[in-house]
Amino acid sequence: MSGTGLAYGVVAALLVLVLAFFGVKKRVYRIDLGRGKTWLRSHIYLGVLAAVVALLHSGLRWHDRMALLALLLMGIVVVSGIVGAVLYRTVPPMLTRVESRASADEISKQVEQMARTMERMAAGRSASFQNVCKELLRARRSNGNTAEWTALLARVPSSEQTELREMLVVSRQRKELLTKLRAQQRYRNLLQAWLYVHVPATVALLVALTAHVVLAFYYGGVR
């Protein structure tokens, strides 16, 4: 291998190590405003640069299988990194809009408590009242418009309509919490799924890169 090719290889390896250090430094979801955005932008640019330098290092020769594996893994890391950058620009704002001061576990407990409250309110009531309660507990969408409430109130005796209105209020609050909880989980799962691709691919790249360097020196590939 020429001195130029070796230099490209050294630069590519150093860039990969810097990129890996970024992941360790920032950890999961710990990108803050200001300097964090600068780190993320630099991470993307350095990743693309590392891929270009690695291509120059290879000289577009594919006879070394370990080198080819490392190059393919680098491609996966770079592409998944770009996808991750898009996610980090779009998902956290959406997550902020649905997050509250309560944690997911606390919201779940509130939802369960409201469900038990509704069941207690329906206990001892007419069969139609209890059926409405069951339907409300099964429903996933929040019902709060006048037409829906009027239709539900018409299904129970007039003597129970006041209690049903109270239960409808609790039901609406419960479903609002459920909607928020599901949105939180959906956004977090999206970021977690990305990590399951990007992080293992980065680790595999480091292993393949180390093996490539060792084999290159062992077999005298560097002269």
mmCIF file of C-alpha atoms in Angstrom:
data_model
loop_
_atom_site.group_PDB
_atom_site.id
_atom_site.type_symbol
_atom_site.label_atom_id
_atom_site.label_comp_id
_atom_site.label_asym_id
_atom_site.label_seq_id
_atom_site.Cartn_x
_atom_site.Cartn_y
_atom_site.Cartn_z
ATOM 1 C CA MET A 1 0.000 0.000 0.000
ATOM 2 C CA SER A 2 1.301 3.485 -0.876
ATOM 3 C CA GLY A 3 2.049 6.135 1.678
ATOM 4 C CA THR A 4 -0.964 8.124 0.502
ATOM 5 C CA GLY A 5 -3.256 5.127 0.924
ATOM 6 C CA LEU A 6 -1.856 4.529 4.391
ATOM 7 C CA ALA A 7 -2.439 8.177 5.312
ATOM 8 C CA TYR A 8 -6.045 7.930 4.153
ATOM 9 C CA GLY A 9 -6.457 4.822 6.293
ATOM 10 C CA VAL A 10 -5.045 6.501 9.386
ATOM 11 C CA VAL A 11 -7.272 9.546 8.917
ATOM 12 C CA ALA A 12 -10.364 7.356 8.398
ATOM 13 C CA ALA A 13 -9.579 5.331 11.534
ATOM 14 C CA LEU A 14 -9.083 8.487 13.606
ATOM 15 C CA LEU A 15 -12.372 9.910 12.341
ATOM 16 C CA VAL A 16 -14.187 6.719 13.312
ATOM 17 C CA LEU A 17 -12.713 6.906 16.826
ATOM 18 C CA VAL A 18 -13.786 10.545 17.171
ATOM 19 C CA LEU A 19 -17.290 9.640 16.030
ATOM 20 C CA ALA A 20 -17.454 6.768 18.495
ATOM 21 C CA PHE A 21 -16.340 9.111 21.267
ATOM 22 C CA PHE A 22 -19.242 11.426 20.417
ATOM 23 C CA GLY A 23 -21.708 8.606 21.040
ATOM 24 C CA VAL A 24 -20.131 7.800 24.399
ATOM 25 C CA LYS A 25 -20.014 11.454 25.430
ATOM 26 C CA LYS A 26 -23.562 12.398 24.620
ATOM 27 C CA ARG A 27 -25.236 9.145 25.687
ATOM 28 C CA VAL A 28 -28.861 8.425 24.919
ATOM 29 C CA TYR A 29 -31.214 11.387 24.336
ATOM 30 C CA ARG A 30 -28.785 13.769 26.134
ATOM 31 C CA ILE A 31 -28.384 16.220 23.274
ATOM 32 C CA ASP A 32 -28.958 19.673 24.707
ATOM 33 C CA LEU A 33 -29.416 22.986 22.950
ATOM 34 C CA GLY A 34 -26.563 25.126 21.707
ATOM 35 C CA ARG A 35 -23.338 23.173 21.881
ATOM 36 C CA GLY A 36 -25.202 19.863 21.551
ATOM 37 C CA LYS A 37 -26.499 20.886 18.140
ATOM 38 C CA THR A 38 -22.970 21.821 17.087
ATOM 39 C CA TRP A 39 -21.726 18.407 18.213
ATOM 40 C CA LEU A 40 -24.493 16.678 16.284
ATOM 41 C CA ARG A 41 -23.816 18.675 13.111
ATOM 42 C CA SER A 42 -20.089 17.965 13.381
ATOM 43 C CA HIS A 43 -20.856 14.288 13.974
ATOM 44 C CA ILE A 44 -22.779 14.093 10.689
ATOM 45 C CA TYR A 45 -20.142 15.927 8.655
ATOM 46 C CA LEU A 46 -17.310 13.870 10.115
ATOM 47 C CA GLY A 47 -19.228 10.665 9.406
ATOM 48 C CA VAL A 48 -19.644 11.536 5.739
ATOM 49 C CA LEU A 49 -16.005 12.635 5.566
ATOM 50 C CA ALA A 50 -14.886 9.353 7.144
ATOM 51 C CA ALA A 51 -16.776 7.378 4.499
ATOM 52 C CA VAL A 52 -15.197 9.406 1.687
ATOM 53 C CA VAL A 53 -11.696 9.031 3.146
ATOM 54 C CA ALA A 54 -12.262 5.281 3.595
ATOM 55 C CA LEU A 55 -13.196 5.004 -0.083
ATOM 56 C CA LEU A 56 -10.007 6.841 -1.035
ATOM 57 C CA HIS A 57 -8.068 4.512 1.257
ATOM 58 C CA SER A 58 -9.539 1.453 -0.470
ATOM 59 C CA GLY A 59 -8.613 2.711 -3.912
ATOM 60 C CA LEU A 60 -11.848 1.039 -5.028
ATOM 61 C CA ARG A 61 -10.169 -2.349 -4.679
ATOM 62 C CA TRP A 62 -12.377 -5.026 -3.087
ATOM 63 C CA HIS A 63 -10.039 -8.022 -2.758
ATOM 64 C CA ASP A 64 -9.671 -7.623 1.039
ATOM 65 C CA ARG A 65 -12.859 -9.058 2.543
ATOM 66 C CA MET A 66 -12.273 -7.615 5.993
ATOM 67 C CA ALA A 67 -11.681 -4.168 4.534
ATOM 68 C CA LEU A 68 -14.828 -4.526 2.444
ATOM 69 C CA LEU A 69 -16.800 -5.542 5.539
ATOM 70 C CA ALA A 70 -15.501 -2.510 7.425
ATOM 71 C CA LEU A 71 -16.448 -0.267 4.508
ATOM 72 C CA LEU A 72 -19.950 -1.696 4.327
ATOM 73 C CA LEU A 73 -20.409 -1.271 8.078
ATOM 74 C CA MET A 74 -19.215 2.296 7.787
ATOM 75 C CA GLY A 75 -21.840 2.887 5.113
ATOM 76 C CA ILE A 76 -24.528 1.522 7.451
ATOM 77 C CA VAL A 77 -23.278 3.705 10.304
ATOM 78 C CA VAL A 78 -23.214 6.830 8.142
ATOM 79 C CA VAL A 79 -26.663 6.262 6.636
ATOM 80 C CA SER A 80 -28.205 5.373 9.996
ATOM 81 C CA GLY A 81 -26.487 8.419 11.483
ATOM 82 C CA ILE A 82 -28.132 10.684 8.920
ATOM 83 C CA VAL A 83 -31.483 9.053 9.695
ATOM 84 C CA GLY A 84 -30.814 9.586 13.392
ATOM 85 C CA ALA A 85 -30.060 13.257 12.805
ATOM 86 C CA VAL A 86 -33.431 13.661 11.109
ATOM 87 C CA LEU A 87 -35.127 11.864 13.994
ATOM 88 C CA TYR A 88 -33.394 14.035 16.594
ATOM 89 C CA ARG A 89 -34.586 17.153 14.794
ATOM 90 C CA THR A 90 -38.199 16.009 14.516
ATOM 91 C CA VAL A 91 -38.983 13.589 17.362
ATOM 92 C CA PRO A 92 -37.838 15.527 20.476
ATOM 93 C CA PRO A 93 -40.069 18.552 19.696
ATOM 94 C CA MET A 94 -43.037 16.208 19.249
ATOM 95 C CA LEU A 95 -42.078 14.386 22.429
ATOM 96 C CA THR A 96 -41.876 17.683 24.327
ATOM 97 C CA ARG A 97 -45.389 18.604 23.216
ATOM 98 C CA VAL A 98 -46.884 15.427 24.713
ATOM 99 C CA GLU A 99 -44.684 15.118 27.806
ATOM 100 C CA SER A 100 -45.843 16.358 31.174
ATOM 101 C CA ARG A 101 -44.223 16.650 34.571
ATOM 102 C CA ALA A 102 -45.490 13.168 35.420
ATOM 103 C CA SER A 103 -43.473 10.151 34.319
ATOM 104 C CA ALA A 104 -44.907 7.410 32.124
ATOM 105 C CA ASP A 105 -45.395 5.170 35.188
ATOM 106 C CA GLU A 106 -47.214 7.933 37.033
ATOM 107 C CA ILE A 107 -49.478 8.575 34.059
ATOM 108 C CA SER A 108 -50.234 4.842 33.828
ATOM 109 C CA LYS A 109 -51.214 4.811 37.486
ATOM 110 C CA GLN A 110 -53.460 7.816 36.965
ATOM 111 C CA VAL A 111 -55.145 6.059 34.044
ATOM 112 C CA GLU A 112 -55.739 2.941 36.151
ATOM 113 C CA GLN A 113 -57.095 4.994 39.043
ATOM 114 C CA MET A 114 -59.531 6.770 36.749
ATOM 115 C CA ALA A 115 -60.698 3.444 35.344
ATOM 116 C CA ARG A 116 -61.366 2.162 38.862
ATOM 117 C CA THR A 117 -63.189 5.410 39.665
ATOM 118 C CA MET A 118 -65.449 4.891 36.651
ATOM 119 C CA GLU A 119 -66.139 1.300 37.696
ATOM 120 C CA ARG A 120 -67.068 2.465 41.205
ATOM 121 C CA MET A 121 -69.363 5.102 39.756
ATOM 122 C CA ALA A 122 -71.112 2.426 37.655
ATOM 123 C CA ALA A 123 -71.452 -0.042 40.520
ATOM 124 C CA GLY A 124 -75.058 -0.460 41.602
ATOM 125 C CA ARG A 125 -76.356 1.451 38.588
ATOM 126 C CA SER A 126 -78.660 0.192 35.853
ATOM 127 C CA ALA A 127 -77.486 -2.288 33.243
ATOM 128 C CA SER A 128 -77.486 0.421 30.576
ATOM 129 C CA PHE A 129 -75.286 2.644 32.761
ATOM 130 C CA GLN A 130 -72.811 -0.191 33.299
ATOM 131 C CA ASN A 131 -72.775 -0.958 29.558
ATOM 132 C CA VAL A 132 -71.915 2.656 28.817
ATOM 133 C CA CYS A 133 -69.111 2.451 31.378
ATOM 134 C CA LYS A 134 -67.682 -0.666 29.725
ATOM 135 C CA GLU A 135 -67.821 0.957 26.302
ATOM 136 C CA LEU A 136 -66.042 4.033 27.580
ATOM 137 C CA LEU A 137 -63.291 1.923 29.135
ATOM 138 C CA ARG A 138 -62.819 0.012 25.875
ATOM 139 C CA ALA A 139 -62.874 3.080 23.644
ATOM 140 C CA ARG A 140 -59.512 4.471 22.604
ATOM 141 C CA ARG A 141 -60.565 7.877 21.379
ATOM 142 C CA SER A 142 -61.557 10.741 23.596
ATOM 143 C CA ASN A 143 -65.269 11.474 23.421
ATOM 144 C CA GLY A 144 -66.101 15.011 24.409
ATOM 145 C CA ASN A 145 -68.373 16.467 21.787
ATOM 146 C CA THR A 146 -71.976 17.333 22.552
ATOM 147 C CA ALA A 147 -73.522 14.857 20.097
ATOM 148 C CA GLU A 148 -71.724 11.858 21.601
ATOM 149 C CA TRP A 149 -72.526 12.840 25.156
ATOM 150 C CA THR A 150 -76.187 13.446 24.313
ATOM 151 C CA ALA A 151 -76.443 10.004 22.700
ATOM 152 C CA LEU A 152 -74.884 8.327 25.746
ATOM 153 C CA LEU A 153 -77.048 10.240 28.205
ATOM 154 C CA ALA A 154 -80.168 9.159 26.313
ATOM 155 C CA ARG A 155 -79.297 5.516 26.967
ATOM 156 C CA VAL A 156 -79.619 5.740 30.744
ATOM 157 C CA PRO A 157 -82.575 6.663 32.971
ATOM 158 C CA SER A 158 -82.974 10.376 33.707
ATOM 159 C CA SER A 159 -82.247 9.696 37.378
ATOM 160 C CA GLU A 160 -78.724 8.547 36.440
ATOM 161 C CA GLN A 161 -77.835 11.206 33.896
ATOM 162 C CA THR A 162 -76.133 13.486 36.407
ATOM 163 C CA GLU A 163 -73.855 10.661 37.541
ATOM 164 C CA LEU A 164 -73.189 9.721 33.924
ATOM 165 C CA ARG A 165 -72.122 13.284 33.120
ATOM 166 C CA GLU A 166 -69.620 13.074 35.965
ATOM 167 C CA MET A 167 -68.321 9.774 34.636
ATOM 168 C CA LEU A 168 -68.036 11.209 31.119
ATOM 169 C CA VAL A 169 -65.786 13.947 32.473
ATOM 170 C CA VAL A 170 -63.548 11.368 34.150
ATOM 171 C CA SER A 171 -63.564 9.279 30.964
ATOM 172 C CA ARG A 172 -62.477 12.235 28.843
ATOM 173 C CA GLN A 173 -59.615 13.037 31.221
ATOM 174 C CA ARG A 174 -58.557 9.392 31.224
ATOM 175 C CA LYS A 175 -58.484 9.179 27.445
ATOM 176 C CA GLU A 176 -56.503 12.392 27.173
ATOM 177 C CA LEU A 177 -53.890 10.855 29.455
ATOM 178 C CA LEU A 178 -53.952 7.646 27.411
ATOM 179 C CA THR A 179 -53.399 9.578 24.190
ATOM 180 C CA LYS A 180 -50.447 11.394 25.742
ATOM 181 C CA LEU A 181 -48.978 8.166 27.122
ATOM 182 C CA ARG A 182 -49.230 6.351 23.781
ATOM 183 C CA ALA A 183 -47.658 9.270 21.948
ATOM 184 C CA GLN A 184 -44.745 9.338 24.404
ATOM 185 C CA GLN A 185 -44.175 5.620 24.005
ATOM 186 C CA ARG A 186 -44.409 5.801 20.221
ATOM 187 C CA TYR A 187 -41.792 8.552 19.968
ATOM 188 C CA ARG A 188 -39.477 6.883 22.464
ATOM 189 C CA ASN A 189 -39.757 3.544 20.662
ATOM 190 C CA LEU A 190 -38.809 5.253 17.418
ATOM 191 C CA LEU A 191 -35.610 6.645 18.911
ATOM 192 C CA GLN A 192 -34.872 3.337 20.632
ATOM 193 C CA ALA A 193 -35.300 1.406 17.369
ATOM 194 C CA TRP A 194 -32.790 3.714 15.716
ATOM 195 C CA LEU A 195 -30.282 3.098 18.506
ATOM 196 C CA TYR A 196 -30.647 -0.659 18.023
ATOM 197 C CA VAL A 197 -29.324 -0.181 14.488
ATOM 198 C CA HIS A 198 -26.779 2.603 14.853
ATOM 199 C CA VAL A 199 -24.986 1.555 18.044
ATOM 200 C CA PRO A 200 -24.444 -2.162 17.194
ATOM 201 C CA ALA A 201 -23.319 -1.173 13.690
ATOM 202 C CA THR A 202 -20.800 1.247 15.222
ATOM 203 C CA VAL A 203 -19.450 -1.430 17.564
ATOM 204 C CA ALA A 204 -19.201 -3.906 14.671
ATOM 205 C CA LEU A 205 -17.368 -1.266 12.626
ATOM 206 C CA LEU A 206 -14.803 -0.759 15.388
ATOM 207 C CA VAL A 207 -14.230 -4.521 15.598
ATOM 208 C CA ALA A 208 -13.933 -4.902 11.824
ATOM 209 C CA LEU A 209 -11.623 -1.891 11.593
ATOM 210 C CA THR A 210 -9.359 -3.290 14.311
ATOM 211 C CA ALA A 211 -9.270 -6.675 12.593
ATOM 212 C CA HIS A 212 -8.471 -5.012 9.261
ATOM 213 C CA VAL A 213 -5.529 -3.098 10.739
ATOM 214 C CA VAL A 214 -4.142 -6.163 12.531
ATOM 215 C CA LEU A 215 -4.460 -8.381 9.462
ATOM 216 C CA ALA A 216 -2.944 -5.737 7.208
ATOM 217 C CA PHE A 217 0.171 -5.514 9.357
ATOM 218 C CA TYR A 218 0.289 -9.261 10.050
ATOM 219 C CA TYR A 219 0.203 -10.216 6.391
ATOM 220 C CA GLY A 220 2.495 -7.424 5.361
ATOM 221 C CA GLY A 221 -0.173 -5.498 3.547
ATOM 222 C CA VAL A 222 1.440 -2.246 4.674
ATOM 223 C CA ARG A 223 4.827 -1.623 3.180
#
